[in-house]
PDB file of C-alpha atoms in Angstrom:
ATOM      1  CA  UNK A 180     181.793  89.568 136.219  1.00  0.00           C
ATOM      2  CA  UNK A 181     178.056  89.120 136.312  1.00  0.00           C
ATOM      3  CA  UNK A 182     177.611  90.102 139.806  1.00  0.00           C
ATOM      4  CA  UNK A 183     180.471  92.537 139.769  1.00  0.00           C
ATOM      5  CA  UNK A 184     178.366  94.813 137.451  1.00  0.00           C
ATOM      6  CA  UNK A 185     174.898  94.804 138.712  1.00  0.00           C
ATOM      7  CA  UNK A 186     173.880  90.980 137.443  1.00  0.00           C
ATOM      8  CA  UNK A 187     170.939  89.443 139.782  1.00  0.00           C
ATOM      9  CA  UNK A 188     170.367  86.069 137.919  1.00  0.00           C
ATOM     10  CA  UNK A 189     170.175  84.285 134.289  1.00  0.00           C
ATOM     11  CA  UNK A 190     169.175  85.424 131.998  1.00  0.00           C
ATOM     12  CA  UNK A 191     170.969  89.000 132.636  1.00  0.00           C
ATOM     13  CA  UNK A 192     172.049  91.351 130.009  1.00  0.00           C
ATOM     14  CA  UNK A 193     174.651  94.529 130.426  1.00  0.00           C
ATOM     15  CA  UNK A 194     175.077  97.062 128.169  1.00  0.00           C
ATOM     16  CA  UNK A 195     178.819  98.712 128.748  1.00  0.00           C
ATOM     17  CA  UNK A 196     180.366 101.746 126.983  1.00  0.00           C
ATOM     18  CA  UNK A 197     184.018 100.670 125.961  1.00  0.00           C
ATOM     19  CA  UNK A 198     185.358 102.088 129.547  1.00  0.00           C
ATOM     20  CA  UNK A 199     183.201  99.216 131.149  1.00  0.00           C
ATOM     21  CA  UNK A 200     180.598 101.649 132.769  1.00  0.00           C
ATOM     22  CA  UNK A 201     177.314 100.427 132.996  1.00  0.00           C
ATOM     23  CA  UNK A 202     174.773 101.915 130.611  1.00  0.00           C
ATOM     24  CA  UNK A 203     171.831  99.815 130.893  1.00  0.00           C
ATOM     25  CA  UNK A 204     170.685  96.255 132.414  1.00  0.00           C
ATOM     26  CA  UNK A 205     167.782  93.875 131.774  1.00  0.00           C
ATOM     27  CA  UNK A 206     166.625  90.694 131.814  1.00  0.00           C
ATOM     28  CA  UNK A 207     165.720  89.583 128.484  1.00  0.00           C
ATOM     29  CA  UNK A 208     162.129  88.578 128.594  1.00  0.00           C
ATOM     30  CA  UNK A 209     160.868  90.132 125.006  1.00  0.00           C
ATOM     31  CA  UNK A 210     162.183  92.006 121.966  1.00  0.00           C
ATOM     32  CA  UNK A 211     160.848  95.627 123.722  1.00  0.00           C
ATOM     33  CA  UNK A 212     162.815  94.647 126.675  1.00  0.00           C
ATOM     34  CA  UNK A 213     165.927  94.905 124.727  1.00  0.00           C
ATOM     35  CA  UNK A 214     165.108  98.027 122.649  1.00  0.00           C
ATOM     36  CA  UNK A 215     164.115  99.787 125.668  1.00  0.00           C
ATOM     37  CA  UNK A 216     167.482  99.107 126.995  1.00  0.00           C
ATOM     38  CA  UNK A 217     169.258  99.585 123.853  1.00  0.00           C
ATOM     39  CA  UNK A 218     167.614 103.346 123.291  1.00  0.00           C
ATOM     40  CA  UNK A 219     168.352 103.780 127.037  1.00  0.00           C
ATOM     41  CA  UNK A 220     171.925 102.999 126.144  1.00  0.00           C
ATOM     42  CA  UNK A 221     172.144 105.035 123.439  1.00  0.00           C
ATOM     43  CA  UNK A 222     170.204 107.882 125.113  1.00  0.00           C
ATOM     44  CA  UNK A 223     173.238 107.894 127.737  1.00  0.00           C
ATOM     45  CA  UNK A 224     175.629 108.143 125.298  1.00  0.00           C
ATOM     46  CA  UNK A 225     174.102 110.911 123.129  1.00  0.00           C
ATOM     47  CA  UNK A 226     174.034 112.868 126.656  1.00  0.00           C
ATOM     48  CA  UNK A 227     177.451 112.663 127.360  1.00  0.00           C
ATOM     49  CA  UNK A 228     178.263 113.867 123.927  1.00  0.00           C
ATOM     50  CA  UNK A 229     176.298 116.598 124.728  1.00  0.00           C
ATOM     51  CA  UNK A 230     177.253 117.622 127.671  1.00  0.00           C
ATOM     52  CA  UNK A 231     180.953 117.079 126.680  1.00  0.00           C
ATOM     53  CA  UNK A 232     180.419 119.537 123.616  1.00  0.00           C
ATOM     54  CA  UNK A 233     178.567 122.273 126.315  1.00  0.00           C
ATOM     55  CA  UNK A 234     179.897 121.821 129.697  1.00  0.00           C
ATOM     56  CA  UNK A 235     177.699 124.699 130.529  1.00  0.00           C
ATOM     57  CA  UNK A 236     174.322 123.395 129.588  1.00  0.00           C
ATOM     58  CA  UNK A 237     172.700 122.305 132.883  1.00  0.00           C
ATOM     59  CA  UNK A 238     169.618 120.797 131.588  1.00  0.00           C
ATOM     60  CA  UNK A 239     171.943 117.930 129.714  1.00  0.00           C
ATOM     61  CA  UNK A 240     173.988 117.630 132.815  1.00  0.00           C
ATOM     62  CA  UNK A 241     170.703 116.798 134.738  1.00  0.00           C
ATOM     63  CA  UNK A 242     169.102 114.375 131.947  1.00  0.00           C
ATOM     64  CA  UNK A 243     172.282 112.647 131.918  1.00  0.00           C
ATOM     65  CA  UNK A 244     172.646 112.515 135.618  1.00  0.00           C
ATOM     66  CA  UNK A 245     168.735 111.102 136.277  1.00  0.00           C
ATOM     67  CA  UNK A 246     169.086 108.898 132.899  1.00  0.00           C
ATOM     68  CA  UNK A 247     172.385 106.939 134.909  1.00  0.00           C
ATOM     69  CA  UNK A 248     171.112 107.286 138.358  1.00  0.00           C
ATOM     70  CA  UNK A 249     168.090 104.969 137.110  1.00  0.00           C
ATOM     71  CA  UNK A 250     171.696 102.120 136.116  1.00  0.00           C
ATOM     72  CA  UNK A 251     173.618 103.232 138.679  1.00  0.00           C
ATOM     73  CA  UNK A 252     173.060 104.981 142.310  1.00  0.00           C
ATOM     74  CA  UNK A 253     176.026 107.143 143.160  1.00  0.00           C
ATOM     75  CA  UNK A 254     175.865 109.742 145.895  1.00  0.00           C
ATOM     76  CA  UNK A 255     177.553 112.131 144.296  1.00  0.00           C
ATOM     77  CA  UNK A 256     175.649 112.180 141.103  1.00  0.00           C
ATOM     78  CA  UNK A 257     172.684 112.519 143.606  1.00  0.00           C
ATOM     79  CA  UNK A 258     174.101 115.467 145.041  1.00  0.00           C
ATOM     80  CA  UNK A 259     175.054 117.312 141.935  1.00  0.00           C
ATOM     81  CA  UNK A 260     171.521 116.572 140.444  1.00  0.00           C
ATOM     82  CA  UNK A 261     169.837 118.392 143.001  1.00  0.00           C
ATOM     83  CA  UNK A 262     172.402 120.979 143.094  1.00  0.00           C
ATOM     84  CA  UNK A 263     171.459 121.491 139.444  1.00  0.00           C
ATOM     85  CA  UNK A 264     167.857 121.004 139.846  1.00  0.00           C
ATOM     86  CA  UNK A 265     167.754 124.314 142.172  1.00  0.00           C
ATOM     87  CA  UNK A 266     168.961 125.976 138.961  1.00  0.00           C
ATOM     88  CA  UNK A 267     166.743 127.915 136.442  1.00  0.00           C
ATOM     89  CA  UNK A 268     168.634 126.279 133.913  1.00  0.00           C
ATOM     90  CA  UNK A 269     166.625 123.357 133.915  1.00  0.00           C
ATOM     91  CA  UNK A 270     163.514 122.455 131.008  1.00  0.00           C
ATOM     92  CA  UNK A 271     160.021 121.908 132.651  1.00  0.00           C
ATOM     93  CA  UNK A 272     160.718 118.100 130.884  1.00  0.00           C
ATOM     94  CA  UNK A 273     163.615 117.715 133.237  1.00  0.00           C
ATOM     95  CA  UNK A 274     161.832 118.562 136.033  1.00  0.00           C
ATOM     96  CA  UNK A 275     158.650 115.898 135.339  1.00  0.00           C
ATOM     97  CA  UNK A 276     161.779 113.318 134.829  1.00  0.00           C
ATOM     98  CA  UNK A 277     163.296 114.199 138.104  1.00  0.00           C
ATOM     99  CA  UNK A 278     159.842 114.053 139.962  1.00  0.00           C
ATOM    100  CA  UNK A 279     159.429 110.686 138.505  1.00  0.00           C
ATOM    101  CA  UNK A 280     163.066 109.931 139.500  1.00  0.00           C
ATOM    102  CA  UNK A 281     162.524 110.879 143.109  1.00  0.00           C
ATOM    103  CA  UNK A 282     159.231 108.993 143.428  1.00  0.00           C
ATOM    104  CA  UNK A 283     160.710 105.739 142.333  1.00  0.00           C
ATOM    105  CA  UNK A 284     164.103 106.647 144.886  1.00  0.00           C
ATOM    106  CA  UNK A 285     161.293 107.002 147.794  1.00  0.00           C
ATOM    107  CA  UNK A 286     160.212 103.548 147.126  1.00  0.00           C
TER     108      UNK A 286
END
């Protein structure tokens, strides 16, 4: 199960919605390792909710999208990103966040 969602070693921690998808993962080195993967958790969630409530609003859709793309590369979600990121839609915050986003994919 461990390697089946992401797991790379002991000690490995995954944070799951209840549909099993992946919301965050860490290795459990300090008490600020696991609140910055609990609020990363969370953060996902209060995205979807978001997005789910206004389908239309393209600067959720893109938080959402970068916020599981740093859990979870899909090619798909990579496409629709940038689709949305070509948008005016978008905040100038979700722009820095994709920047950072695409540095750390170049690496």
């Amino acid at each position: 199960m461990l390697q089946k969602k992401g797991g790379k070693g002991f000690p490995y921690v995954v944070m799951m919605d209840d549909a099993g998808d992946v919301l965050a993962t860490f290795r459990p080195t300090s008490r600020e390792a696991v609140q910055t993967a609990g609020a990363r958790a969370k953060g996902i969630i209060t995205l979807r909710a978001k997005v789910k409530a206004n389908p239309k609003d393209q600067d959720s859709q893109a938080q959402l999208l970068i916020a599981t793309l740093t859990v979870k590369a899909s090619e798909d979600d990579r496409q629709a990103l940038a689709g949305i990121m070509k948008t005016s839609k978008v905040s100038a915050a979700t722009k820095a966040s994709y920047k950072g986003f695409e540095s750390r994919e170049k690496i």
